[in-house]
């Protein structure tokens, strides 16, 4: 999202470009992968965006709100990771400033059991604590319906001054103020530095800090412990009454599995006299992040002027989904997941085992890809081995030049992709890095059915070392009756490993361009998807027989409606021969482009391997052939 400063909307009518701006703690969460152990015993970790304002920004963006974030990150690798991740999630990052002097904060966390989570924060003089009023202009605050601030930024004089400044600006500009109490005793020095798990220590200092601007708030949200600290009393009713004496704002009490209660008027003698939002009973996997998930769901309704009952319902449902998963921000549901849960899934306690929910989450949280994908497929080895070559010309060298050609084209052709193997193409993969938005990598070992993965290793073992942005490409050999059972088992293993590592999967089926082969392809797709395998992409022959694509597309969408689409393979056909196939596909948005290899590179590769041309000539020839095929595709798509 990219909104110009000055797009403040109409303050009187409430028409503003942003629904919400969050401000404050933005860190890297480093979660232990092993569950049921001390932090000392964790041997591998996963990295996520963390910090409640950042989690809420992502959570509300996934639920369809237009959200911005005000924070600072370090001029370091983690800071760039946070910025890029937030941008991919659709969060406006114009006021995410890079601090040249401070590092990005980091938190390490383990899941010891369903209620215990050893948590260690590294926040000494960190970047997000240095947010200053000059980091965000008035018109950015004015461009949002609401500003969310959190209590974790009241722990130093400088950070607290910034929060007060932001709140005063918001009030003067007609922007509502949401206060997430967000009490962490460790940030106030009230527990040992390894006591990040602690949720309550009584402190008059924290109470005074939390109460200073309550009268400016339009919504106050906290757990029971956080209400106690803000109210200065461990009796919940008494604490609520203290808060009410300082503000008329609605108070939302988060109660975990029990749901929530909203107090929008006087505080009576019983919590049950508030607006009750019943919780959703689910099996808990990880309680950390539940509150951020709740508030994301709650605000997705509150900022759309929904009644309290609906705000509570969506908040509690979102919190239930988050506690069923690993991590905080990555566990946040999308609008599609939330609607599924509210319509069909609330009766299923074991959400972490629900295959349909896992499918919706995985496919609706994928990283953005180009609308069209035109791939130079250089994962071949056998066709190149048959070509004569001089002693100084290698297949690995050829693939490095393919990567150089792709990198030279990519800035002007953002739909360009590349497909490589990691044997002869390993150096090329290193060269490409993440500089091309669509990078596929071959996992299968070339041969007949049953399918075997490279080096006869399991898919999970191989993928453990692969970058997560790469797309797994697997050519599925034509099985026989005797090989079908084992091949299906290997395909299931691959799909499950791809889902575990949150990587996209492309399955390739190779057939001739005939009506009979098109029917056979449809039947194979149907059989694979009947196993519960729902790949993100299909790479299929460029069929030209009338009606072929109707049947294939209908089959894919029936079982895999969130499939990204189909890429056409070249099958070694000439550029001229591919023209009618591309023309046949031009009216089908489900066909996203092509992944073509030999059609593009065989003539220039033969000359280069034989020593008849130099590197620059090969790159120029390959680039020219890609541009020719691109022109055919674009012309077909626009024609």
GROMACS .gro file of C-alpha atoms in nm, residues 379-556:
model
  178
  379UNK     CA    1   1.651  -2.723  -1.454
  380UNK     CA    2   1.742  -2.962  -1.738
  381UNK     CA    3   2.058  -3.170  -1.740
  382UNK     CA    4   2.011  -3.467  -1.977
  383UNK     CA    5   1.944  -3.266  -2.299
  384UNK     CA    6   2.259  -3.064  -2.234
  385UNK     CA    7   2.476  -3.368  -2.163
  386UNK     CA    8   2.406  -3.492  -2.515
  387UNK     CA    9   2.556  -3.178  -2.670
  388UNK     CA   10   2.925  -3.164  -2.769
  389UNK     CA   11   3.129  -2.924  -2.557
  390UNK     CA   12   3.484  -2.806  -2.513
  391UNK     CA   13   3.679  -2.880  -2.196
  392UNK     CA   14   3.633  -2.530  -2.055
  393UNK     CA   15   3.255  -2.518  -2.112
  394UNK     CA   16   3.044  -2.683  -1.843
  395UNK     CA   17   2.675  -2.727  -1.779
  396UNK     CA   18   2.721  -2.542  -1.450
  397UNK     CA   19   2.877  -2.254  -1.643
  398UNK     CA   20   2.584  -2.255  -1.885
  399UNK     CA   21   2.338  -2.227  -1.594
  400UNK     CA   22   2.535  -1.944  -1.440
  401UNK     CA   23   2.499  -1.754  -1.768
  402UNK     CA   24   2.125  -1.826  -1.771
  403UNK     CA   25   2.108  -1.669  -1.425
  404UNK     CA   26   2.307  -1.367  -1.546
  405UNK     CA   27   2.066  -1.324  -1.837
  406UNK     CA   28   1.766  -1.347  -1.605
  407UNK     CA   29   1.911  -1.095  -1.360
  408UNK     CA   30   1.982  -0.850  -1.643
  409UNK     CA   31   1.623  -0.881  -1.768
  410UNK     CA   32   1.444  -0.883  -1.433
  411UNK     CA   33   1.449  -0.507  -1.353
  412UNK     CA   34   1.257  -0.427  -1.672
  413UNK     CA   35   1.049  -0.746  -1.678
  414UNK     CA   36   0.906  -0.798  -1.325
  415UNK     CA   37   0.704  -1.100  -1.439
  416UNK     CA   38   1.022  -1.294  -1.525
  417UNK     CA   39   1.096  -1.611  -1.330
  418UNK     CA   40   1.367  -1.874  -1.334
  419UNK     CA   41   1.369  -2.248  -1.270
  420UNK     CA   42   1.693  -2.424  -1.173
  421UNK     CA   43   1.827  -2.743  -1.020
  422UNK     CA   44   2.073  -2.741  -0.730
  423UNK     CA   45   2.334  -2.977  -0.872
  424UNK     CA   46   2.468  -2.821  -1.191
  425UNK     CA   47   2.261  -2.512  -1.111
  426UNK     CA   48   2.378  -2.456  -0.754
  427UNK     CA   49   2.607  -2.165  -0.841
  428UNK     CA   50   2.328  -2.009  -1.047
  429UNK     CA   51   2.087  -2.035  -0.751
  430UNK     CA   52   2.340  -1.861  -0.527
  431UNK     CA   53   2.384  -1.590  -0.790
  432UNK     CA   54   2.009  -1.527  -0.818
  433UNK     CA   55   1.956  -1.522  -0.439
  434UNK     CA   56   1.620  -1.350  -0.392
  435UNK     CA   57   1.659  -1.090  -0.668
  436UNK     CA   58   1.391  -1.244  -0.891
  437UNK     CA   59   1.033  -1.264  -0.758
  438UNK     CA   60   0.964  -1.617  -0.887
  439UNK     CA   61   1.242  -1.875  -0.834
  440UNK     CA   62   1.166  -2.244  -0.881
  441UNK     CA   63   1.396  -2.529  -0.776
  442UNK     CA   64   1.386  -2.887  -0.892
  443UNK     CA   65   1.351  -3.152  -0.621
  444UNK     CA   66   1.299  -3.475  -0.814
  445UNK     CA   67   1.568  -3.709  -0.939
  446UNK     CA   68   1.516  -3.755  -1.311
  447UNK     CA   69   1.386  -4.101  -1.395
  448UNK     CA   70   1.088  -4.326  -1.433
  449UNK     CA   71   0.816  -4.385  -1.174
  450UNK     CA   72   0.800  -4.417  -0.884
  451UNK     CA   73   0.901  -4.061  -0.800
  452UNK     CA   74   1.233  -4.030  -0.618
  453UNK     CA   75   1.375  -3.711  -0.467
  454UNK     CA   76   1.730  -3.593  -0.522
  455UNK     CA   77   1.999  -3.813  -0.367
  456UNK     CA   78   1.719  -4.051  -0.258
  457UNK     CA   79   1.656  -3.830   0.045
  458UNK     CA   80   1.318  -3.751   0.193
  459UNK     CA   81   1.150  -3.427   0.091
  460UNK     CA   82   1.156  -3.295   0.449
  461UNK     CA   83   1.532  -3.349   0.476
  462UNK     CA   84   1.597  -3.170   0.146
  463UNK     CA   85   1.364  -2.878   0.213
  464UNK     CA   86   1.508  -2.812   0.559
  465UNK     CA   87   1.798  -2.632   0.388
  466UNK     CA   88   1.605  -2.457   0.111
  467UNK     CA   89   1.521  -2.084   0.126
  468UNK     CA   90   1.150  -2.049   0.195
  469UNK     CA   91   1.089  -1.806  -0.092
  470UNK     CA   92   1.186  -2.069  -0.349
  471UNK     CA   93   0.910  -2.267  -0.520
  472UNK     CA   94   0.946  -2.645  -0.513
  473UNK     CA   95   0.922  -2.788  -0.863
  474UNK     CA   96   0.851  -3.160  -0.902
  475UNK     CA   97   0.802  -3.340  -1.231
  476UNK     CA   98   0.563  -3.629  -1.162
  477UNK     CA   99   0.661  -3.929  -1.379
  478UNK     CA  100   0.384  -4.128  -1.545
  479UNK     CA  101   0.304  -4.406  -1.300
  480UNK     CA  102   0.197  -4.762  -1.367
  481UNK     CA  103  -0.027  -4.986  -1.161
  482UNK     CA  104   0.276  -5.132  -0.989
  483UNK     CA  105   0.435  -4.795  -0.903
  484UNK     CA  106   0.124  -4.595  -0.818
  485UNK     CA  107   0.104  -4.668  -0.446
  486UNK     CA  108   0.467  -4.581  -0.372
  487UNK     CA  109   0.458  -4.274  -0.595
  488UNK     CA  110   0.144  -4.148  -0.424
  489UNK     CA  111   0.312  -4.193  -0.086
  490UNK     CA  112   0.610  -3.986  -0.203
  491UNK     CA  113   0.381  -3.714  -0.340
  492UNK     CA  114   0.196  -3.695  -0.009
  493UNK     CA  115   0.525  -3.672   0.175
  494UNK     CA  116   0.633  -3.387  -0.053
  495UNK     CA  117   0.308  -3.197  -0.007
  496UNK     CA  118   0.319  -3.233   0.370
  497UNK     CA  119   0.681  -3.119   0.382
  498UNK     CA  120   0.603  -2.816   0.163
  499UNK     CA  121   0.314  -2.722   0.392
  500UNK     CA  122   0.530  -2.771   0.704
  501UNK     CA  123   0.794  -2.534   0.570
  502UNK     CA  124   0.529  -2.296   0.426
  503UNK     CA  125   0.673  -2.327   0.076
  504UNK     CA  126   0.489  -2.322  -0.255
  505UNK     CA  127   0.472  -2.638  -0.464
  506UNK     CA  128   0.459  -2.674  -0.841
  507UNK     CA  129   0.376  -3.013  -0.993
  508UNK     CA  130   0.467  -3.078  -1.356
  509UNK     CA  131   0.298  -3.330  -1.586
  510UNK     CA  132   0.451  -3.395  -1.928
  511UNK     CA  133   0.236  -3.520  -2.217
  512UNK     CA  134   0.210  -3.463  -2.593
  513UNK     CA  135  -0.029  -3.200  -2.729
  514UNK     CA  136  -0.324  -3.424  -2.817
  515UNK     CA  137  -0.687  -3.438  -2.709
  516UNK     CA  138  -0.631  -3.784  -2.561
  517UNK     CA  139  -0.328  -3.663  -2.362
  518UNK     CA  140  -0.528  -3.366  -2.236
  519UNK     CA  141  -0.793  -3.604  -2.102
  520UNK     CA  142  -0.522  -3.815  -1.942
  521UNK     CA  143  -0.370  -3.505  -1.781
  522UNK     CA  144  -0.706  -3.409  -1.634
  523UNK     CA  145  -0.746  -3.760  -1.492
  524UNK     CA  146  -0.400  -3.749  -1.335
  525UNK     CA  147  -0.472  -3.410  -1.178
  526UNK     CA  148  -0.799  -3.543  -1.041
  527UNK     CA  149  -0.626  -3.849  -0.893
  528UNK     CA  150  -0.348  -3.643  -0.733
  529UNK     CA  151  -0.588  -3.393  -0.579
  530UNK     CA  152  -0.808  -3.677  -0.454
  531UNK     CA  153  -0.515  -3.768  -0.227
  532UNK     CA  154  -0.552  -3.430  -0.057
  533UNK     CA  155  -0.256  -3.284  -0.249
  534UNK     CA  156  -0.332  -2.926  -0.352
  535UNK     CA  157  -0.028  -2.773  -0.523
  536UNK     CA  158   0.008  -2.398  -0.559
  537UNK     CA  159   0.098  -2.430  -0.927
  538UNK     CA  160   0.060  -2.678  -1.210
  539UNK     CA  161   0.306  -2.689  -1.500
  540UNK     CA  162   0.123  -2.850  -1.790
  541UNK     CA  163   0.160  -2.902  -2.166
  542UNK     CA  164   0.038  -2.624  -2.393
  543UNK     CA  165  -0.270  -2.809  -2.516
  544UNK     CA  166  -0.448  -2.681  -2.827
  545UNK     CA  167  -0.732  -2.933  -2.858
  546UNK     CA  168  -1.074  -2.760  -2.822
  547UNK     CA  169  -1.223  -2.794  -2.475
  548UNK     CA  170  -0.903  -2.924  -2.314
  549UNK     CA  171  -0.863  -2.632  -2.077
  550UNK     CA  172  -1.230  -2.623  -1.976
  551UNK     CA  173  -1.205  -2.970  -1.825
  552UNK     CA  174  -0.860  -2.918  -1.672
  553UNK     CA  175  -0.947  -2.587  -1.510
  554UNK     CA  176  -1.276  -2.718  -1.371
  555UNK     CA  177  -1.097  -3.019  -1.221
  556UNK     CA  178  -0.830  -2.808  -1.052
   0.00000   0.00000   0.00000
